[in-house]
Amino acid sequence: MSAEPAAAVFPVEPATAAGAVMRAVNATAHTVLCVALLGELGAVFANVVARSCFDTAFLWTDEIAKLALSVLAFIGGAAAYGDGQHTSVRSVLNLLPPRTRGVCEALSECLILVLAVVIGVTSLSLLQAGWVERTPILNMRHTWIEVPLTVGMVFLAIYAIDRLTRHDRSSLVAVAVPLAVLVGLAFLTRESWLAWFAGDTAILSALLLFLFTILIGLPVGFALLLSTTAYLWTSDTVPLIALSQNMVDGSGNFVLLALPFFIFAGLIMERGGISFRLVRFVHALVGHLRGGLLQVMVLSMYLVSGLSGSKTADVAAVGSVMRDMLDREGYAIDEGAAVLAASAAMGETVPPSIAMLVLGSITTISMGALFIGGLVPAAVIAVCLMVLIYLRARRFNMPRSPRAGARERLRTGAGAILPLAMPVILFAGILLGIATPTEVSSFAVIYGLLLAFLVYRAFDSRIFLRTVIDSATLAGMVLFILAAASGFSWALTVAYLPQRLVELLNGAHNSTTVFLLGSMVLLIAVGSLLEGLPALIILAPLLLPIAGQIGLSELHYGIVLLIAMGIGAFLPPVGVGFYVACAIIRTDIEGATRKMVPYLLVLVVGLLIVAFVPWFTVFLPAAFGLGGA
């Protein structure tokens, strides 16, 4: 999930016949993704201009958006797998001997190939069913929206086969042969053992399978799909086509278009030199304080999070600028990595956050209320972090920069005016009702491109194409996980898990304190294992209705979940975000983990303040008439 620029437009394959095939496959997938992303960007932006300037609207935009999202989710998800971008938990895998690790990795590739075949075959029935349905505006057959799932599974199978050929032959044989025999026997003898999975056995087996495959390194999205497939097949409640249908439905929300657009905008900010100007301005303002560069890092992450929805892009943008400054001024590099990780966790509620966009798309919470409601809670945690930095700076006599003069502040401030104008315009567009968050996200991309190409001249056609591809594949990975988690959440509902959570809550006598504390612990723990976002996708639809039933504001509770998820994603030693921060700062995990402990404690304190003082979350949305009660 690195946001660093790549050396070439397409991944380089070996100069063999197989390599030529894979280069063609990559080029085809990336070309389709570029067309989908840029085409939808043009359509959405044109719709905003037409409605604002000519008082007309393109009603077909929503239908085209569903097609574009389907392409990005399934073809983009497959391309992200081919590029090695899918998130997996490797903390356990890395402890294994090399031979055992190779077997586990080969098993993961085999399972992905099996999934691609099963979902690809079952999706054919979905294509047939969709042929008789037509969209209301364009009169387009619904099959076209479902075709990317089938095509994506074909791409996925090709990538899986290619990756399998790169494994050691002995490891491959040790995995493929037993797995093929096991799957074959399971199909042939299904009627004889199906009764064993009656009752809760099927869902418990699926959850155990999910945990096992996560621990052996199977990427999160595929572990979700495998568990859902296993549950549907062993419970014999509904046909497997239901999984394909839920995957398509889970990726088709128009609001989700903001996700690839904000990812695109974030990468433009980083690679176009826009984030650098913000960091330089913040340094001129607060760099002279105790622990100045660390204070700069916290404030910069807050501001940059207001330009990009991607935490990876935020960490890369700020960390890459601060890294050399920390080293030059004598700061401990591992302390810088800890502050960077803590600041990124804080920034999960600074809009436009991918987690916010996903939460708004899978729940009934107003996206505008989420955007406004997250600003103050993030500021509360930022203040807590800055107080800790000040105290540690005094105790350990950290260096401080000389105070910038008025001329330097004016110069850096002038350079930051155009970047700072973006969040102002974005919020104004949403609050004044000029555009939806999705439409505003398209403006963020156009504005960023104008700055990168025309003002700062940091982009050429090659960097632009690389950025489009990286944005599409990163968005594809997130959308694929969202589609997979949609099917998984639906399976949990079929198994009556939400109802059982309600019963468990009733057993706690409807205690809001117990519920809040339990939710936070659950999201932090599961978020650290599942890279944050999948935990939110799975648990939020289950927990939010319960919060409403016991009298909690869903907006307030949603913000609490976002912060808890963010802490989990950057929680050492398993949080993926923490590894990204260490990699960007270029420090070792062990030293940064020790330095992270006090910052982690302060993050928890800030979370508790936000959780038990709802006013910080609801007062701004209420003031703007966006609800919040």
XYZ file of C-alpha atoms in Angstrom:
629
model
C 0.000 0.000 0.000
C 2.959 2.253 -0.484
C 2.219 5.654 -1.925
C 5.739 6.156 -3.218
C 6.033 6.793 -6.950
C 6.883 3.738 -8.988
C 9.739 3.576 -11.415
C 7.646 2.380 -14.319
C 4.085 2.774 -15.488
C 3.390 -0.967 -15.421
C 4.958 -3.657 -13.218
C 7.963 -5.263 -14.899
C 7.627 -8.979 -15.694
C 10.414 -11.372 -16.648
C 11.311 -11.482 -20.354
C 9.604 -14.833 -21.009
C 6.444 -15.962 -22.787
C 4.639 -16.043 -19.420
C 6.021 -12.608 -18.658
C 4.680 -11.281 -21.958
C 1.243 -12.679 -21.153
C 1.256 -11.069 -17.704
C 2.386 -7.731 -19.138
C -0.560 -7.867 -21.521
C -2.920 -8.793 -18.673
C -1.579 -5.947 -16.520
C -1.818 -3.446 -19.361
C -5.410 -4.493 -20.108
C -6.513 -4.334 -16.473
C -4.836 -0.991 -15.839
C -6.224 0.511 -19.048
C -9.770 -0.505 -18.108
C -9.289 0.936 -14.617
C -7.940 4.239 -15.959
C -10.907 4.578 -18.299
C -13.365 3.806 -15.488
C -11.787 6.248 -13.013
C -11.206 9.143 -15.427
C -14.512 8.601 -17.229
C -16.495 8.690 -14.013
C -14.505 11.669 -12.769
C -15.429 13.574 -15.917
C -19.099 12.590 -15.664
C -19.483 13.570 -12.003
C -17.603 16.854 -12.408
C -19.608 17.730 -15.526
C -22.814 17.037 -13.589
C -21.756 19.494 -10.861
C -20.936 22.174 -13.430
C -24.184 21.606 -15.348
C -26.316 21.800 -12.227
C -24.513 24.802 -10.732
C -24.137 26.872 -13.907
C -26.980 25.758 -16.179
C -29.587 24.538 -13.674
C -29.725 21.074 -15.219
C -28.532 17.652 -14.143
C -27.394 14.423 -15.791
C -29.727 11.836 -14.292
C -27.755 8.994 -15.816
C -24.691 9.724 -13.660
C -25.884 7.392 -10.895
C -26.197 4.444 -13.292
C -22.789 5.076 -14.836
C -21.387 5.378 -11.307
C -22.571 1.865 -10.441
C -20.840 0.490 -13.521
C -17.624 2.397 -12.752
C -17.640 1.260 -9.119
C -18.192 -2.337 -10.200
C -15.203 -2.105 -12.545
C -13.004 -0.523 -9.878
C -14.076 -2.985 -7.174
C -13.656 -6.264 -9.056
C -11.163 -5.619 -11.845
C -9.338 -3.154 -9.601
C -9.410 -5.640 -6.724
C -7.868 -8.295 -8.967
C -5.220 -5.869 -10.248
C -4.389 -4.863 -6.665
C -3.842 -8.545 -5.867
C -1.584 -8.877 -8.905
C 0.399 -5.839 -7.726
C 0.656 -7.242 -4.178
C -1.382 -4.414 -2.626
C -3.979 -6.446 -0.717
C -3.672 -6.179 3.052
C -2.734 -9.311 4.982
C -1.732 -10.079 8.565
C 1.859 -11.344 8.554
C 2.768 -11.017 12.226
C 2.237 -14.757 12.828
C 3.491 -15.787 9.393
C 6.815 -14.014 9.914
C 7.468 -16.092 13.038
C 7.336 -19.360 11.085
C 10.354 -21.147 9.551
C 10.930 -20.292 5.868
C 9.730 -23.719 4.680
C 6.457 -23.506 6.648
C 5.964 -19.902 5.592
C 6.310 -20.906 1.932
C 3.678 -23.623 2.381
C 1.266 -21.122 3.983
C 1.811 -18.614 1.179
C 1.235 -21.292 -1.456
C -1.942 -22.352 0.369
C -3.188 -18.748 0.274
C -2.647 -18.533 -3.491
C -4.449 -21.868 -4.001
C -7.418 -20.718 -1.921
C -7.644 -17.495 -3.937
C -7.653 -19.531 -7.161
C -10.464 -21.737 -5.800
C -12.447 -18.645 -4.799
C -11.981 -17.058 -8.232
C -13.326 -20.200 -9.922
C -16.285 -20.666 -7.543
C -17.411 -17.018 -7.589
C -16.757 -16.710 -11.313
C -18.935 -19.742 -12.080
C -21.761 -18.703 -9.744
C -21.704 -15.172 -11.157
C -22.707 -16.549 -14.566
C -26.196 -17.249 -13.202
C -26.296 -13.663 -11.931
C -25.462 -12.404 -15.431
C -28.287 -14.460 -16.872
C -30.767 -13.146 -14.296
C -29.665 -9.552 -14.867
C -30.260 -9.755 -18.616
C -34.001 -9.241 -18.172
C -33.607 -6.194 -15.899
C -32.938 -2.700 -17.245
C -31.856 0.526 -15.586
C -34.534 3.253 -15.526
C -32.626 6.117 -17.203
C -30.250 4.603 -19.759
C -32.349 1.468 -20.260
C -29.099 -0.465 -19.849
C -29.275 -4.173 -19.092
C -28.324 -4.793 -15.468
C -25.942 -7.503 -16.660
C -23.425 -4.826 -17.646
C -23.095 -3.782 -13.987
C -22.485 -7.421 -13.002
C -20.059 -8.312 -15.822
C -17.031 -6.755 -14.028
C -17.433 -9.336 -11.238
C -17.083 -12.207 -13.692
C -14.263 -10.509 -15.596
C -12.547 -9.645 -12.320
C -12.632 -13.304 -11.263
C -10.985 -14.254 -14.569
C -8.225 -11.706 -13.938
C -7.927 -12.939 -10.359
C -7.514 -16.544 -11.491
C -4.797 -15.518 -13.975
C -2.919 -13.579 -11.295
C -3.250 -16.477 -8.828
C -1.866 -18.976 -11.352
C 1.008 -16.625 -12.159
C 1.874 -16.221 -8.472
C 1.634 -19.975 -7.899
C 4.198 -20.631 -10.644
C 6.681 -18.512 -8.692
C 6.485 -20.734 -5.602
C 8.907 -23.518 -4.808
C 7.722 -26.686 -6.562
C 7.864 -28.829 -3.410
C 5.755 -26.325 -1.424
C 3.267 -26.124 -4.276
C 2.874 -29.901 -4.509
C 2.603 -30.200 -0.720
C -0.362 -27.791 -0.795
C -2.125 -28.189 -4.154
C -2.504 -31.965 -4.174
C -4.018 -32.344 -0.672
C -6.253 -29.306 -1.215
C -7.548 -30.667 -4.544
C -8.235 -34.058 -2.948
C -9.975 -32.449 0.035
C -12.207 -30.216 -2.120
C -13.048 -33.114 -4.452
C -14.009 -35.412 -1.591
C -16.072 -32.665 0.023
C -18.104 -32.242 -3.178
C -18.587 -35.987 -3.710
C -19.619 -36.752 -0.123
C -21.513 -33.530 0.666
C -24.853 -35.200 1.348
C -23.323 -37.530 3.951
C -21.712 -34.830 6.134
C -24.040 -31.862 5.579
C -26.097 -32.715 8.674
C -23.001 -32.196 10.852
C -23.204 -28.446 10.191
C -26.776 -27.984 11.387
C -27.548 -25.222 13.873
C -24.661 -22.956 14.821
C -21.925 -25.302 13.646
C -21.810 -23.744 10.165
C -21.319 -20.142 11.320
C -18.833 -21.148 14.037
C -16.846 -23.136 11.482
C -16.877 -20.160 9.101
C -15.597 -17.809 11.815
C -12.827 -20.257 12.769
C -11.902 -20.609 9.098
C -11.728 -16.815 8.832
C -9.404 -16.617 11.851
C -7.186 -19.446 10.598
C -6.796 -18.088 7.071
C -6.079 -14.581 8.390
C -3.274 -15.970 10.565
C -1.661 -17.886 7.683
C -1.468 -14.687 5.644
C -4.519 -14.869 3.356
C -5.414 -11.248 2.469
C -8.362 -9.934 4.459
C -10.783 -9.535 1.537
C -10.273 -13.108 0.393
C -10.548 -14.469 3.948
C -13.943 -12.774 4.174
C -15.035 -14.287 0.861
C -13.789 -17.773 1.757
C -15.589 -17.748 5.115
C -18.838 -16.554 3.544
C -18.613 -19.177 0.792
C -17.929 -21.912 3.356
C -20.886 -20.825 5.485
C -23.340 -20.728 2.568
C -22.170 -24.104 1.292
C -22.226 -25.896 4.650
C -25.401 -24.302 6.034
C -27.323 -25.046 2.813
C -29.628 -22.099 3.535
C -29.329 -20.088 0.308
C -27.541 -20.730 -3.008
C -24.017 -19.381 -3.590
C -25.332 -16.893 -6.136
C -26.422 -14.810 -3.130
C -22.753 -14.049 -2.412
C -22.193 -12.685 -5.927
C -25.351 -10.590 -5.648
C -24.308 -9.135 -2.290
C -20.835 -8.346 -3.607
C -22.272 -6.348 -6.513
C -24.777 -4.594 -4.242
C -22.091 -3.831 -1.645
C -19.951 -1.954 -4.142
C -22.728 -0.043 -5.914
C -23.483 2.831 -3.543
C -23.043 6.207 -5.297
C -21.520 7.645 -2.108
C -18.594 5.240 -2.508
C -17.434 7.139 -5.588
C -15.957 9.674 -3.196
C -13.549 6.963 -2.063
C -11.516 6.542 -5.297
C -11.729 10.285 -5.941
C -10.302 11.228 -2.536
C -7.605 8.551 -2.850
C -6.752 10.069 -6.226
C -6.687 13.556 -4.696
C -4.469 12.357 -1.847
C -1.838 10.908 -4.168
C -1.919 14.089 -6.253
C -1.310 16.126 -3.081
C 1.677 14.014 -2.118
C 3.302 13.726 -5.543
C 2.461 17.250 -6.653
C 4.369 18.955 -3.835
C 1.158 20.286 -2.276
C 1.540 18.552 1.104
C 5.135 19.766 1.372
C 3.989 23.386 1.313
C 1.557 22.761 4.137
C 4.216 21.108 6.304
C 6.640 23.962 5.659
C 4.006 26.521 6.735
C 3.184 24.616 9.934
C 6.886 24.400 10.741
C 7.190 28.156 10.471
C 4.296 28.557 12.926
C 5.062 26.055 15.686
C 8.530 24.654 14.972
C 10.031 26.743 17.806
C 7.944 25.053 20.530
C 9.278 22.328 22.822
C 9.572 19.214 20.670
C 8.872 21.523 17.734
C 9.225 19.078 14.855
C 7.018 16.533 16.614
C 4.409 19.258 17.192
C 4.691 20.106 13.507
C 4.030 16.466 12.661
C 0.765 16.385 14.649
C -0.590 19.611 13.143
C 0.559 18.653 9.645
C -1.223 15.294 9.854
C -4.395 17.114 10.910
C -4.197 19.480 7.936
C -3.101 16.894 5.364
C -5.870 14.556 6.526
C -8.233 17.323 5.422
C -6.965 16.972 1.854
C -6.669 13.213 1.445
C -8.906 10.321 2.446
C -6.055 7.804 2.527
C -4.060 7.322 5.752
C -1.287 5.690 3.738
C -1.024 8.760 1.517
C -1.138 11.041 4.589
C 1.644 9.144 6.365
C 3.763 9.105 3.212
C 3.172 12.797 2.507
C 4.058 14.050 5.996
C 6.610 11.377 6.944
C 8.685 11.736 3.807
C 8.959 15.509 4.377
C 9.664 15.263 8.132
C 12.118 12.348 7.984
C 15.198 14.321 6.960
C 14.236 17.286 9.152
C 14.061 15.043 12.237
C 17.454 13.544 11.488
C 19.056 16.896 10.704
C 17.878 18.539 13.948
C 18.857 15.633 16.200
C 15.503 14.076 17.045
C 15.195 10.358 17.812
C 13.907 8.798 14.597
C 11.916 6.099 16.403
C 10.155 8.845 18.419
C 9.214 10.476 15.126
C 7.740 7.211 13.829
C 5.668 6.836 17.010
C 4.308 10.389 16.729
C 3.580 9.897 13.028
C 1.592 6.712 13.751
C -0.305 8.314 16.645
C -1.120 11.387 14.537
C -2.417 9.221 11.709
C -4.705 7.375 14.136
C -5.972 10.761 15.336
C -6.670 11.844 11.765
C -9.240 9.109 11.046
C -12.073 11.537 11.886
C -10.679 14.456 9.884
C -12.679 14.533 6.635
C -12.371 13.362 3.947
C -11.519 10.033 5.592
C -12.009 6.774 3.704
C -13.318 5.240 6.924
C -15.877 8.061 7.188
C -16.991 7.552 3.612
C -17.389 3.821 4.169
C -19.260 4.321 7.453
C -21.636 6.763 5.797
C -22.256 4.340 2.923
C -23.097 1.316 5.125
C -25.194 3.158 7.726
C -27.894 5.843 7.779
C -25.655 8.524 9.323
C -25.547 11.768 7.317
C -22.253 12.131 5.487
C -22.285 15.889 6.089
C -22.825 15.348 9.825
C -19.930 12.871 9.906
C -17.646 15.318 8.106
C -18.435 18.179 10.489
C -18.740 16.031 13.607
C -15.266 14.528 13.274
C -13.323 17.807 13.334
C -13.459 18.608 17.053
C -12.872 15.034 18.337
C -9.718 14.865 16.208
C -8.657 18.255 17.564
C -9.190 17.028 21.145
C -6.874 14.082 20.548
C -4.374 16.320 18.744
C -4.217 18.611 21.789
C -3.661 15.583 24.048
C -0.781 14.431 21.842
C 0.775 17.901 21.739
C 0.626 18.197 25.544
C 2.392 14.826 25.850
C 5.032 15.913 23.328
C 5.633 19.122 25.310
C 6.067 17.202 28.581
C 8.379 14.610 27.015
C 10.366 17.350 25.279
C 11.012 19.045 28.619
C 11.886 15.772 30.353
C 14.254 14.488 27.676
C 15.549 17.918 26.608
C 14.484 17.497 22.987
C 15.865 20.037 20.493
C 13.855 23.026 19.393
C 14.090 25.057 16.218
C 14.678 28.820 16.231
C 11.536 30.908 15.932
C 10.743 31.734 12.309
C 10.739 35.415 11.470
C 7.735 37.315 10.190
C 9.108 37.254 6.635
C 9.497 33.441 6.722
C 5.961 33.014 8.051
C 4.563 35.253 5.364
C 6.523 33.456 2.649
C 5.483 29.950 3.719
C 1.950 31.142 4.421
C 1.656 32.511 0.909
C 2.845 29.168 -0.462
C 0.195 27.340 1.588
C -2.757 29.501 0.574
C -3.744 27.442 -2.454
C -3.472 24.053 -0.660
C -5.397 25.418 2.350
C -8.109 26.730 0.047
C -9.081 23.162 -0.809
C -10.612 22.083 2.544
C -12.339 25.462 2.815
C -13.951 25.017 -0.593
C -14.835 21.379 0.144
C -16.597 22.201 3.386
C -18.335 25.221 1.887
C -19.648 23.084 -0.966
C -21.101 20.497 1.408
C -22.484 22.896 4.052
C -24.068 25.257 1.529
C -25.659 22.360 -0.336
C -23.851 23.164 -3.573
C -22.642 19.602 -4.008
C -22.673 16.214 -2.295
C -19.465 14.784 -0.747
C -19.099 12.606 -3.848
C -19.346 15.585 -6.177
C -17.032 17.631 -3.968
C -14.464 14.832 -4.115
C -14.377 15.151 -7.911
C -13.641 18.855 -7.500
C -10.789 17.973 -5.119
C -9.173 15.909 -7.881
C -9.564 18.611 -10.540
C -8.265 21.293 -8.187
C -5.274 19.161 -7.213
C -4.440 18.434 -10.843
C -4.541 22.139 -11.698
C -2.117 22.886 -8.864
C 0.209 19.978 -9.716
C 0.271 20.613 -13.489
C -0.082 24.366 -13.926
C 0.953 26.023 -10.659
C 3.707 23.852 -9.198
C 4.631 22.048 -12.462
C 5.392 18.846 -10.540
C 3.425 16.550 -12.883
C 4.071 15.279 -16.369
C 2.069 12.730 -18.345
C 4.038 9.786 -16.968
C 3.609 10.755 -13.310
C -0.063 11.466 -13.998
C -0.635 8.027 -15.547
C 1.212 6.303 -12.688
C -0.913 8.226 -10.184
C -4.147 7.254 -11.937
C -3.143 3.573 -11.930
C -2.066 3.636 -8.287
C -5.276 5.420 -7.279
C -7.452 2.937 -9.167
C -5.721 -0.157 -7.785
C -5.662 1.181 -4.203
C -9.342 2.098 -4.499
C -9.985 -1.312 -6.040
C -8.417 -3.026 -3.039
C -10.588 -1.060 -0.591
C -13.773 -1.506 -2.657
C -13.073 -5.234 -3.041
C -12.777 -5.595 0.745
C -15.993 -3.609 1.100
C -17.790 -5.902 -1.362
C -16.443 -9.009 0.392
C -17.370 -7.645 3.814
C -20.869 -6.861 2.542
C -21.375 -10.544 1.788
C -19.795 -11.538 5.113
C -22.015 -9.151 7.090
C -25.065 -10.499 5.264
C -24.050 -14.057 6.185
C -23.703 -13.030 9.838
C -27.203 -11.577 9.666
C -28.576 -14.788 8.164
C -26.949 -16.626 11.089
C -28.790 -14.283 13.544
C -25.575 -12.859 15.004
C -26.936 -9.275 15.358
C -29.922 -10.544 17.307
C -27.588 -12.415 19.633
C -25.534 -9.283 20.197
C -28.739 -7.512 21.224
C -29.516 -10.323 23.660
C -25.990 -10.093 25.071
C -26.446 -6.365 25.525
C -29.748 -6.915 27.323
C -27.872 -9.231 29.646
C -25.641 -6.255 30.562
C -28.824 -4.345 31.590
C -28.528 -1.849 28.727
C -25.498 -0.144 30.287
C -24.220 2.524 27.889
C -20.886 2.606 29.735
C -20.344 -1.135 29.362
C -21.447 -0.973 25.719
C -19.127 1.934 24.885
C -16.118 0.382 26.613
C -16.782 -3.020 25.064
C -17.181 -1.483 21.596
C -13.921 0.423 21.888
C -11.954 -2.610 23.034
C -13.532 -4.708 20.272
C -12.771 -2.187 17.504
C -9.198 -1.609 18.681
C -8.483 -5.345 18.915
C -10.191 -6.389 15.682
C -9.015 -3.245 13.884
C -5.394 -4.114 14.640
C -5.851 -7.572 13.113
C -7.908 -6.543 10.074
C -6.110 -3.279 9.160
C -8.944 -1.224 10.621
C -11.340 -0.715 7.731
C -12.644 -4.301 7.390
C -13.323 -4.314 11.145
C -15.459 -1.206 10.726
C -17.291 -2.646 7.720
C -18.127 -5.854 9.575
C -18.960 -4.485 13.027
C -20.498 -1.039 12.432
C -23.764 -2.301 10.845
C -24.151 -4.695 13.780
C -23.308 -2.266 16.591
C -24.875 1.016 15.428
C -28.517 -0.161 15.664
C -27.821 -1.382 19.204
C -26.346 2.019 20.103
C -29.529 3.677 18.885
C -31.686 1.289 20.900
C -29.995 2.176 24.192
C -30.182 5.922 23.583
C -26.752 6.776 22.164
C -26.419 9.247 19.307
C -25.495 7.206 16.230
C -23.350 10.093 14.991
C -21.428 10.260 18.259
C -21.095 6.494 18.437
C -19.931 6.344 14.827
C -17.129 8.833 15.558
C -16.082 6.747 18.579
C -15.913 3.665 16.353
C -13.792 5.524 13.796
C -11.251 6.640 16.403
C -11.088 3.175 17.978
C -10.594 1.626 14.551
C -7.821 4.128 13.805
C -6.015 3.280 17.034
C -6.252 -0.410 16.160
C -4.873 0.134 12.658
C -1.758 1.820 14.109
C -1.415 -0.426 17.174
C 1.946 -2.206 17.438
C 2.989 -4.893 16.925
C 0.278 -6.022 14.463
C -1.287 -2.800 13.164
C -0.456 -2.433 9.481
C -0.466 1.365 9.693
C 2.293 1.261 12.308
C 4.529 -0.688 9.922
C 3.837 1.874 7.189
C 4.851 4.727 9.509
C 8.086 2.942 10.471
C 8.859 2.210 6.822
C 8.330 5.844 5.794
C 10.474 7.195 8.653
C 13.007 4.367 8.072
C 13.360 3.090 11.608
C 13.175 -0.321 13.236
C 9.913 -1.705 14.616
C 11.260 -2.560 18.092
C 12.517 0.924 18.964
C 9.410 2.633 17.593
C 7.164 0.225 19.527
C 8.798 1.208 22.829
C 8.384 4.906 22.006
C 4.768 4.329 20.966
C 3.599 3.187 24.418
C 3.006 6.643 25.996
C 1.422 7.960 22.808
C -0.862 4.940 22.685
C -1.972 5.616 26.262
C -2.752 9.238 25.376
C -4.711 8.114 22.312
C -6.844 5.918 24.579
C -7.340 8.823 27.012
C -8.438 11.037 24.120
C -10.814 8.340 22.909
C -12.362 8.079 26.377
C -12.816 11.870 26.518
C -14.596 11.863 23.154
C -16.662 8.798 24.068
C -17.950 10.123 27.385
C -18.315 13.790 26.407
C -20.639 13.613 23.358
C -20.746 17.413 23.140
C -17.386 17.442 21.343
C -18.964 15.451 18.504
C -22.523 16.769 18.241
C -22.340 20.492 18.847
C -20.934 21.503 15.441
C -23.368 19.367 13.364
C -26.245 20.700 15.470
C -25.061 24.277 14.916
C -25.093 23.714 11.146
C -28.489 22.019 11.240
C -27.098 18.597 10.345
C -28.425 16.760 13.402
C -26.299 15.086 16.002
C -28.714 14.287 18.768
